[in-house]
Coordinates of C-alpha atoms and ligand atoms in Angstrom, one line a residue:
X209 CA -0.1 0.0 -0.1
X210 CA 1.3 3.4 -0.9
X211 CA 1.1 5.2 2.6
X212 CA 0.1 8.7 2.8
X213 CA 2.2 10.7 5.1
X214 CA 1.6 14.0 3.3
X215 CA -1.7 15.6 4.3
X216 CA -2.1 17.3 1.0
X217 CA -1.6 14.4 -1.4
X218 CA -4.8 13.6 -2.8
X219 CA -3.6 10.9 -5.1
X220 CA -2.5 8.8 -2.2
X221 CA -4.4 5.8 -1.1
X222 CA -6.6 6.5 1.8
X223 CA -5.1 4.9 5.1
X224 CA -8.6 3.4 5.8
X225 CA -10.9 2.0 3.2
X226 CA -14.4 1.3 4.1
X227 CA -16.8 -1.4 2.9
X228 CA -19.9 0.1 1.4
X229 CA -22.4 -2.2 2.4
X230 CA -24.6 -1.5 5.5
X231 CA -23.0 -4.2 7.8
X232 CA -20.0 -2.8 9.5
X233 CA -17.3 -5.3 10.1
X234 CA -16.1 -5.1 13.6
X235 CA -15.0 -2.2 16.0
X236 CA -12.9 -0.4 13.4
X237 CA -15.5 -0.2 10.8
X238 CA -18.3 1.0 13.7
X239 CA -16.3 4.2 13.7
X240 CA -17.5 7.1 11.7
X241 CA -20.9 7.5 9.6
X242 CA -22.2 9.2 12.8
X243 CA -25.8 11.1 12.3
X244 CA -25.8 14.7 11.4
X245 CA -28.2 16.1 13.9
X246 CA -30.3 19.4 13.6
X247 CA -30.7 21.3 16.9
X248 CA -34.0 22.7 16.5
X249 CA -34.0 25.2 19.3
X250 CA -30.6 26.8 18.2
X251 CA -31.9 26.7 14.7
X252 CA -34.9 28.7 15.4
X253 CA -33.1 31.2 17.7
X254 CA -30.5 32.1 15.0
X255 CA -32.5 31.5 11.7
X256 CA -29.7 29.4 10.7
X257 CA -29.5 25.7 10.3
X258 CA -27.6 24.6 13.1
X259 CA -26.4 21.1 12.5
X260 CA -24.1 18.8 14.5
X261 CA -22.1 15.5 14.1
X262 CA -23.0 13.0 16.6
X263 CA -19.6 11.8 17.7
X264 CA -20.4 10.7 20.8
X265 CA -22.0 7.8 19.2
X266 CA -19.0 6.5 17.9
X267 CA -18.4 3.1 19.6
X268 CA -15.5 4.3 22.1
X269 CA -18.0 7.2 22.5
X270 CA -16.2 10.3 21.2
X271 CA -14.6 12.2 18.3
X272 CA -11.4 10.9 19.0
X273 CA -12.1 7.1 18.0
X274 CA -11.5 8.3 14.3
X275 CA -8.0 9.7 15.0
X276 CA -7.1 6.7 17.3
X277 CA -8.0 4.2 14.5
X278 CA -6.3 6.2 11.7
X279 CA -3.0 6.7 14.0
X280 CA -2.8 3.0 14.8
X281 CA -3.5 2.1 11.1
X282 CA -0.6 4.4 10.1
X283 CA 1.9 2.8 12.7
X284 CA 0.9 -0.7 11.3
X285 CA 1.4 0.4 7.8
X286 CA 4.8 2.0 8.4
X287 CA 5.9 -1.1 10.3
X288 CA 6.4 0.9 13.5
X289 CA 3.9 -1.5 15.3
X290 CA 4.0 -5.2 15.0
X291 CA 2.0 -7.8 16.7
X292 CA 1.7 -7.8 20.2
X293 CA 3.3 -4.3 20.5
X294 CA 2.5 -1.5 22.7
X295 CA 0.7 1.9 21.9
X296 CA 2.0 4.8 24.3
X297 CA 0.0 8.0 24.3
X298 CA -0.3 11.1 26.3
X299 CA -4.0 12.0 26.3
X300 CA -6.7 14.1 28.1
X301 CA -8.8 10.9 28.1
X302 CA -10.8 10.6 24.8
X303 CA -7.8 9.7 22.6
X304 CA -6.8 7.0 25.2
X305 CA -10.3 5.6 25.3
X306 CA -10.4 5.3 21.5
X307 CA -6.6 3.9 21.5
X308 CA -7.7 1.3 24.3
X309 CA -10.6 0.0 22.2
X310 CA -8.6 -0.3 19.2
X311 CA -5.6 -1.9 21.1
X312 CA -8.0 -4.5 22.4
X313 CA -9.5 -5.2 18.9
X314 CA -6.1 -5.5 17.4
X315 CA -4.1 -7.2 20.0
X316 CA -1.8 -4.3 21.3
X317 CA -1.1 -3.4 24.9
X318 CA -1.9 0.4 25.6
X319 CA -0.1 2.6 28.1
X320 CA -1.6 6.1 28.6
X321 CA -0.1 9.1 30.4
X322 CA -2.7 11.5 31.5
X323 CA -2.8 14.9 33.5
X324 CA -4.3 14.0 37.0
X325 CA -6.9 16.9 36.8
X326 CA -9.1 15.2 34.1
X327 CA -12.5 13.5 35.0
X328 CA -12.5 10.3 36.9
X329 CA -15.0 8.9 34.8
X330 CA -12.4 8.9 31.8
X331 CA -9.5 7.5 34.1
X332 CA -11.9 4.7 35.3
X333 CA -13.1 3.9 31.9
X334 CA -9.4 3.5 30.7
X335 CA -8.5 1.2 33.4
X336 CA -11.8 -0.9 32.7
X337 CA -10.6 -1.1 29.1
X338 CA -7.5 -2.6 30.2
X339 CA -5.0 0.3 29.5
X340 CA -1.9 1.0 32.0
X341 CA -2.8 4.6 33.2
X342 CA 0.0 6.9 34.6
X343 CA -1.4 10.1 36.2
X344 CA 1.0 12.8 36.2
X345 CA 0.7 16.5 37.6
X346 CA -0.4 18.9 34.7
X347 CA 2.7 20.8 33.2
X348 CA 3.1 22.9 30.3
X349 CA 4.4 21.8 27.0
X350 CA 7.7 23.4 27.4
X351 CA 8.3 21.5 30.5
X352 CA 10.1 18.1 30.2
X353 CA 7.5 16.5 32.6
X354 CA 4.5 17.4 30.2
X355 CA 2.4 14.1 29.9
X356 CA 3.0 14.1 26.2
X357 CA 6.8 14.2 26.6
X358 CA 6.7 11.6 29.4
X359 CA 4.6 9.1 27.1
X360 CA 7.4 9.9 24.3
X361 CA 10.2 8.8 26.3
X362 CA 8.5 5.9 27.9
X363 CA 7.7 4.6 24.5
X364 CA 11.5 5.0 23.5
X365 CA 12.4 2.7 26.3
X366 CA 10.1 -0.2 25.3
X367 CA 10.7 -2.7 22.4
X368 CA 8.1 -2.8 19.7
X369 CA 6.3 0.2 21.1
X370 CA 5.0 3.5 19.3
X371 CA 4.3 6.8 20.8
X372 CA 1.4 8.1 18.9
X373 CA 2.1 11.7 19.2
X374 CA -1.6 12.7 18.3
X375 CA -0.6 16.5 18.4
X376 CA 1.9 16.4 15.7
X377 CA 0.7 13.1 13.8
X378 CA -0.9 13.9 10.6
X379 CA -2.8 10.7 10.5
X380 CA -5.0 12.5 13.1
X381 CA -6.0 15.2 10.7
X382 CA -6.1 12.8 7.9
X383 CA -8.8 10.7 9.8
X384 CA -11.2 13.7 9.6
X385 CA -10.1 14.5 6.0
X386 CA -11.0 11.1 4.8
X387 CA -14.0 10.4 7.0
X388 CA -15.7 13.5 8.9
X389 CA -15.2 16.0 6.1
X390 CA -16.7 13.6 3.2
X391 CA -19.5 12.6 5.7
X392 CA -20.7 16.3 6.3
X393 CA -20.6 17.0 2.5
X394 CA -22.7 14.2 2.0
X395 CA -24.9 14.8 4.7
X396 CA -25.6 18.4 4.0
X397 CA -25.8 17.5 0.3
X398 CA -22.8 20.0 -0.2
X399 CA -25.2 22.9 1.6
X400 CA -22.7 24.1 4.3
X401 CA -21.8 27.5 4.8
X402 CA -19.3 27.2 7.9
X403 CA -18.0 24.5 10.0
X404 CA -17.3 25.4 13.5
X405 CA -14.8 23.6 16.0
X406 CA -12.9 23.8 19.1
X407 CA -9.3 22.4 19.0
X408 CA -7.1 20.4 21.1
X409 CA -4.5 18.7 18.5
X410 CA -6.3 20.4 16.0
X411 CA -7.1 17.1 13.9
X412 CA -10.7 17.8 13.8
X413 CA -10.8 21.4 12.6
X414 CA -7.7 20.8 10.2
X415 CA -8.9 17.6 8.4
X416 CA -12.6 18.6 8.2
X417 CA -11.9 22.0 7.3
X418 CA -9.4 21.2 4.7
X419 CA -11.7 18.6 3.1
X420 CA -14.7 21.2 2.9
X421 CA -12.6 24.0 1.7
X422 CA -11.4 21.7 -1.1
X423 CA -15.1 21.1 -2.1
X424 CA -16.0 24.6 -1.8
X425 CA -13.6 27.6 -0.9
X426 CA -16.4 29.9 0.2
X427 CA -16.9 27.6 3.3
X428 CA -16.0 29.4 6.4
X429 CA -14.0 27.4 9.0
X430 CA -14.2 28.9 12.3
X431 CA -12.2 27.9 15.4
X432 CA -14.0 28.3 18.7
X433 CA -11.7 28.6 21.7
X434 CA -12.1 28.2 25.6
X435 CA -10.5 30.5 28.1
X436 CA -6.9 29.7 29.1
X437 CA -5.8 28.8 25.7
X438 CA -3.8 30.5 23.1
X439 CA -5.7 29.4 19.8
X440 CA -8.0 32.4 19.7
X441 CA -5.0 34.7 19.7
X442 CA -3.3 32.5 17.2
X443 CA -6.1 32.9 14.6
X444 CA -6.4 36.6 15.3
X445 CA -2.8 37.6 15.4
X446 CA -0.6 34.9 14.4
X447 CA 0.8 34.6 17.8
X448 CA -0.6 31.8 20.4
X449 CA -0.8 34.0 23.3
X450 CA -2.8 32.4 26.3
X451 CA -6.0 34.1 27.3
X452 CA -7.0 34.5 30.9
X453 CA -8.1 31.1 32.5
X454 CA -8.3 28.6 33.8
X455 CA -11.3 26.6 32.1
X456 CA -13.1 23.5 33.3
X457 CA -13.5 22.3 29.7
X458 CA -11.4 19.1 28.7
X459 CA -9.7 18.0 25.8
X460 CA -9.6 21.4 24.0
X461 CA -7.4 24.5 24.1
X462 CA -3.7 24.6 23.4
X463 CA -0.8 26.8 24.1
X464 CA 1.0 26.0 20.8
X465 CA 0.4 25.5 17.1
X466 CA 0.7 21.7 16.8
X467 CA 1.4 20.1 13.3
X468 CA -2.1 19.5 12.9
X469 CA -3.3 23.0 13.5
X470 CA -0.4 24.1 11.1
X471 CA -2.3 22.4 8.1
X472 CA -5.6 23.9 9.1
X473 CA -7.1 26.5 7.2
X474 CA -9.0 28.8 9.6
X475 CA -10.8 31.9 8.8
X476 CA -12.1 33.2 12.0
X477 CA -12.2 32.5 15.8
X478 CA -14.5 32.9 18.7
X479 CA -13.8 32.8 22.5
X480 CA -16.6 31.0 24.8
X481 CA -16.3 31.6 28.7
X482 CA -17.1 28.5 30.8
X483 CA -20.3 30.1 32.1
X484 CA -21.6 30.4 28.5
X485 CA -20.6 26.8 27.9
X486 CA -22.4 25.7 31.1
X487 CA -25.6 27.6 30.4
X488 CA -25.5 26.1 26.8
X489 CA -25.2 22.4 28.1
X490 CA -28.0 22.9 30.5
X491 CA -30.1 24.2 28.0
X492 CA -29.5 21.6 25.7
X493 CA -30.9 19.0 28.4
X494 CA -33.8 21.0 29.3
X495 CA -35.1 22.0 25.9
X496 CA -33.9 19.1 23.7
X497 CA -33.1 16.1 26.0
X498 CA -29.3 15.9 25.4
X499 CA -26.4 15.4 27.8
X500 CA -23.6 16.8 26.4
X501 CA -19.7 17.3 27.6
X502 CA -17.8 20.4 27.9
X503 CA -16.3 20.8 24.6
X504 CA -19.5 20.2 22.9
X505 CA -21.2 23.1 24.9
X506 CA -18.0 25.3 23.6
X507 CA -18.8 24.1 20.1
X508 CA -22.6 24.7 20.2
X509 CA -21.9 28.4 21.5
X510 CA -19.4 28.8 18.7
X511 CA -22.1 27.7 16.4
X512 CA -24.5 30.5 17.4
X513 CA -21.7 32.9 17.4
X514 CA -21.0 31.8 13.8
X515 CA -24.7 32.0 12.9
X516 CA -24.9 35.6 14.5
X517 CA -21.8 36.7 12.5
X518 CA -23.0 35.4 9.0
X519 CA -26.7 36.2 9.7
X520 CA -29.8 34.2 9.1
X521 CA -30.3 31.7 6.4
X522 CA -26.9 29.8 6.8
X523 CA -26.0 26.3 7.3
X524 CA -23.6 25.9 10.0
X525 CA -22.0 22.5 11.2
X526 CA -20.5 21.7 14.5
X527 CA -19.4 18.8 16.5
X528 CA -21.0 17.0 19.4
X529 CA -17.7 15.6 20.7
X530 CA -18.5 13.4 23.7
X531 CA -21.5 12.6 25.9
X532 CA -22.1 14.3 29.5
X533 CA -21.9 11.0 31.2
X534 CA -18.2 11.5 31.1
X535 CA -18.4 14.4 33.4
X536 CA -21.3 13.2 35.8
X537 CA -18.7 14.2 38.7
X538 CA -17.9 17.5 37.3
X539 CA -20.0 19.4 34.7
X540 CA -23.2 17.5 35.8
X541 CA -22.5 17.6 39.5
X542 CA -24.2 20.8 40.9
X543 CA -22.0 20.9 44.0
X544 CA -18.8 20.6 42.0
X545 CA -20.2 23.5 39.5
X546 CA -20.9 25.6 42.7
X547 CA -17.4 25.2 43.7
X548 CA -16.0 26.6 40.5
X549 CA -18.4 29.7 40.7
X550 CA -20.3 28.2 37.6
X551 CA -23.7 27.2 39.5
Ligands
PMP1639 N1 -13.6 17.6 22.6 C1 -13.0 16.5 23.3 C2 -13.8 16.0 24.4 C3 -11.8 16.1 23.2 O1 -11.2 14.9 23.9 C4 -11.0 16.4 22.1 C5 -9.6 15.7 21.8 N2 -8.5 16.2 22.7 C6 -11.4 17.5 21.3 C7 -13.0 17.9 21.5 C8 -10.7 18.3 20.3 O2 -10.4 17.5 19.2 P1 -9.0 17.7 18.3 O3 -8.0 17.0 19.0 O4 -9.4 17.0 17.1 O5 -8.7 19.3 18.1

């Protein structure tokens, strides 16, 4: 197989080719093809069609299942990972959960470094999935004790092990370029004016955004950032200057321009304070019956801001990254929220 390591090489064989019949073969094929869901209350309020990819319906429960599968597949194709090998990664949780599932399905071991301030639901789930979880104090990327850097060093000490390096591994963006983007294009019947997404690694916004822009360069790609992150400033000024934080959101925001973000084509950016995100997810439960996670709340606030900036009559697509069940002890715990001043 001709492996595509160049994000822009459209002639290369896709990393993953899917069967076209309706039976999905096993865990890997159950990833993707998520529904595009219309959010009625937000659509009516803004006069735009607010549509969102139901990524929490992936078999591992989040948008990161796609990246996990594509990155493992790339390591296999490149020969970096052999039977019985170990996948090592630093992750805020969802990538690790996706990787742990894929490792079980394909006979690999999974070792995860994680900052110790992430939700206990994600940590417990990773352990249930058989992953070895090493919790470390949060440290900025420039610090040697950063969870990603520790994961990289650990992988280098093991035989037949691969450090996934999701932040700078372009198979991450490639997953969305080959799956999320084409799905949105087909599901909207090419009627899409804007794609709005928060970014952690940047894989989702880079891959999906690039695909959509190649189909129609008028489609606006908009980044929505949490507080305490440098990505809003990066889009607006070219420099990732951290905004005032912290934020209770998980999996999004960054202090640096990752390799995945570096290949993104982004037109504009918005910032969303935690209190707006909390009000949004509570409203979605009350008005529409959904229990969403923190980054989904940020994305939906971003979709409304995009609708306000574009005006009525547009179709705006965003991402429902994961479900609120991953945040029952935090976002969905009134006492915890009150402690954070977000009740
Ligand atoms: N939401 C959640 C809950 C996540 O775990 C992540 C991944 N860190 C994202 C959003 C952001 O996705 P990406 O890494 O593709 O930018």
